[in-house]
């Protein structure tokens, strides 16, 4: 009966080691993916910054257009709209 208990303990220990090995392999895989994930996140941050810049520019255009009629400078509005049209995506 000692052999049976030893085999059971060995199987249990082997199962635990297999689980630990699988977790370690998963961790190594994630670590290897970090550089590409980091580059992807950098691209997303740059795109977000670009979009925020566009929103700021559009806000400036809207502010120029919504100035009260008495204070409005039509030439300036045309210049701002032309600049926005040149740089907008």
Short mmCIF file of C-alpha atoms in Angstrom, two decimals:
data_model
loop_
_atom_site.label_atom_id
_atom_site.label_comp_id
_atom_site.label_asym_id
_atom_site.label_seq_id
_atom_site.Cartn_x
_atom_site.Cartn_y
_atom_site.Cartn_z
CA UNK A 1 0.00 0.00 0.00
CA UNK A 2 2.97 2.31 0.50
CA UNK A 3 3.59 2.30 -3.25
CA UNK A 4 0.01 3.42 -3.92
CA UNK A 5 0.35 6.36 -1.53
CA UNK A 6 3.71 7.29 -3.01
CA UNK A 7 2.24 7.22 -6.54
CA UNK A 8 -0.69 9.37 -5.43
CA UNK A 9 1.64 11.90 -3.83
CA UNK A 10 3.85 11.87 -6.91
CA UNK A 11 0.87 12.47 -9.23
CA UNK A 12 -0.35 15.28 -6.99
CA UNK A 13 3.10 16.88 -6.95
CA UNK A 14 3.42 16.47 -10.72
CA UNK A 15 0.05 18.16 -11.22
CA UNK A 16 1.12 21.12 -9.09
CA UNK A 17 4.41 21.42 -10.96
CA UNK A 18 2.58 21.33 -14.30
CA UNK A 19 0.30 24.16 -13.14
CA UNK A 20 3.27 26.22 -11.97
CA UNK A 21 5.07 25.60 -15.25
CA UNK A 22 2.01 26.64 -17.26
CA UNK A 23 1.75 29.88 -15.25
CA UNK A 24 5.45 30.57 -15.77
CA UNK A 25 5.14 30.00 -19.53
CA UNK A 26 2.16 32.36 -19.61
CA UNK A 27 4.14 35.01 -17.75
CA UNK A 28 7.09 34.70 -20.13
CA UNK A 29 4.74 34.98 -23.10
CA UNK A 30 3.23 38.17 -21.68
CA UNK A 31 6.70 39.60 -21.03
CA UNK A 32 7.72 38.93 -24.62
CA UNK A 33 4.62 40.76 -25.85
CA UNK A 34 5.33 43.88 -23.77
CA UNK A 35 7.53 45.72 -26.30
CA UNK A 36 4.96 45.44 -29.09
CA UNK A 37 2.12 46.34 -26.72
CA UNK A 38 4.11 49.35 -25.53
CA UNK A 39 4.64 50.54 -29.13
CA UNK A 40 0.93 50.09 -29.79
CA UNK A 41 0.03 52.17 -26.74
CA UNK A 42 2.48 54.89 -27.80
CA UNK A 43 0.76 55.07 -31.21
CA UNK A 44 -2.63 55.33 -29.53
CA UNK A 45 -1.40 58.14 -27.26
CA UNK A 46 -0.02 60.04 -30.27
CA UNK A 47 -3.33 59.63 -32.11
CA UNK A 48 -5.22 60.86 -29.05
CA UNK A 49 -2.95 63.90 -28.78
CA UNK A 50 -3.48 64.63 -32.47
CA UNK A 51 -7.25 64.41 -32.06
CA UNK A 52 -7.16 66.68 -29.01
CA UNK A 53 -5.17 69.22 -31.03
CA UNK A 54 -7.79 69.07 -33.79
CA UNK A 55 -10.59 69.61 -31.27
CA UNK A 56 -8.73 72.62 -29.87
CA UNK A 57 -8.33 74.06 -33.37
CA UNK A 58 -11.98 73.48 -34.15
CA UNK A 59 -12.94 75.14 -30.88
CA UNK A 60 -10.90 78.18 -31.91
CA UNK A 61 -12.68 78.27 -35.28
CA UNK A 62 -16.09 78.05 -33.63
CA UNK A 63 -15.16 80.82 -31.19
CA UNK A 64 -14.13 83.05 -34.11
CA UNK A 65 -17.39 82.39 -35.97
CA UNK A 66 -19.60 82.95 -32.94
CA UNK A 67 -18.21 86.39 -32.11
CA UNK A 68 -21.05 88.94 -32.01
CA UNK A 69 -21.83 90.43 -35.43
CA UNK A 70 -20.77 93.95 -34.43
CA UNK A 71 -17.30 92.76 -33.47
CA UNK A 72 -16.90 90.28 -36.29
CA UNK A 73 -14.00 90.50 -38.70
CA UNK A 74 -15.09 88.61 -41.83
CA UNK A 75 -11.58 88.62 -43.26
CA UNK A 76 -10.24 87.04 -40.06
CA UNK A 77 -13.01 84.42 -40.12
CA UNK A 78 -12.15 83.51 -43.72
CA UNK A 79 -8.46 83.20 -42.76
CA UNK A 80 -9.23 80.97 -39.78
CA UNK A 81 -11.57 78.76 -41.83
CA UNK A 82 -9.02 78.52 -44.65
CA UNK A 83 -6.29 77.51 -42.20
CA UNK A 84 -8.57 74.94 -40.63
CA UNK A 85 -9.52 73.51 -44.04
CA UNK A 86 -5.84 73.20 -44.98
CA UNK A 87 -4.90 71.33 -41.84
CA UNK A 88 -8.04 69.32 -41.15
CA UNK A 89 -8.09 65.66 -41.91
#
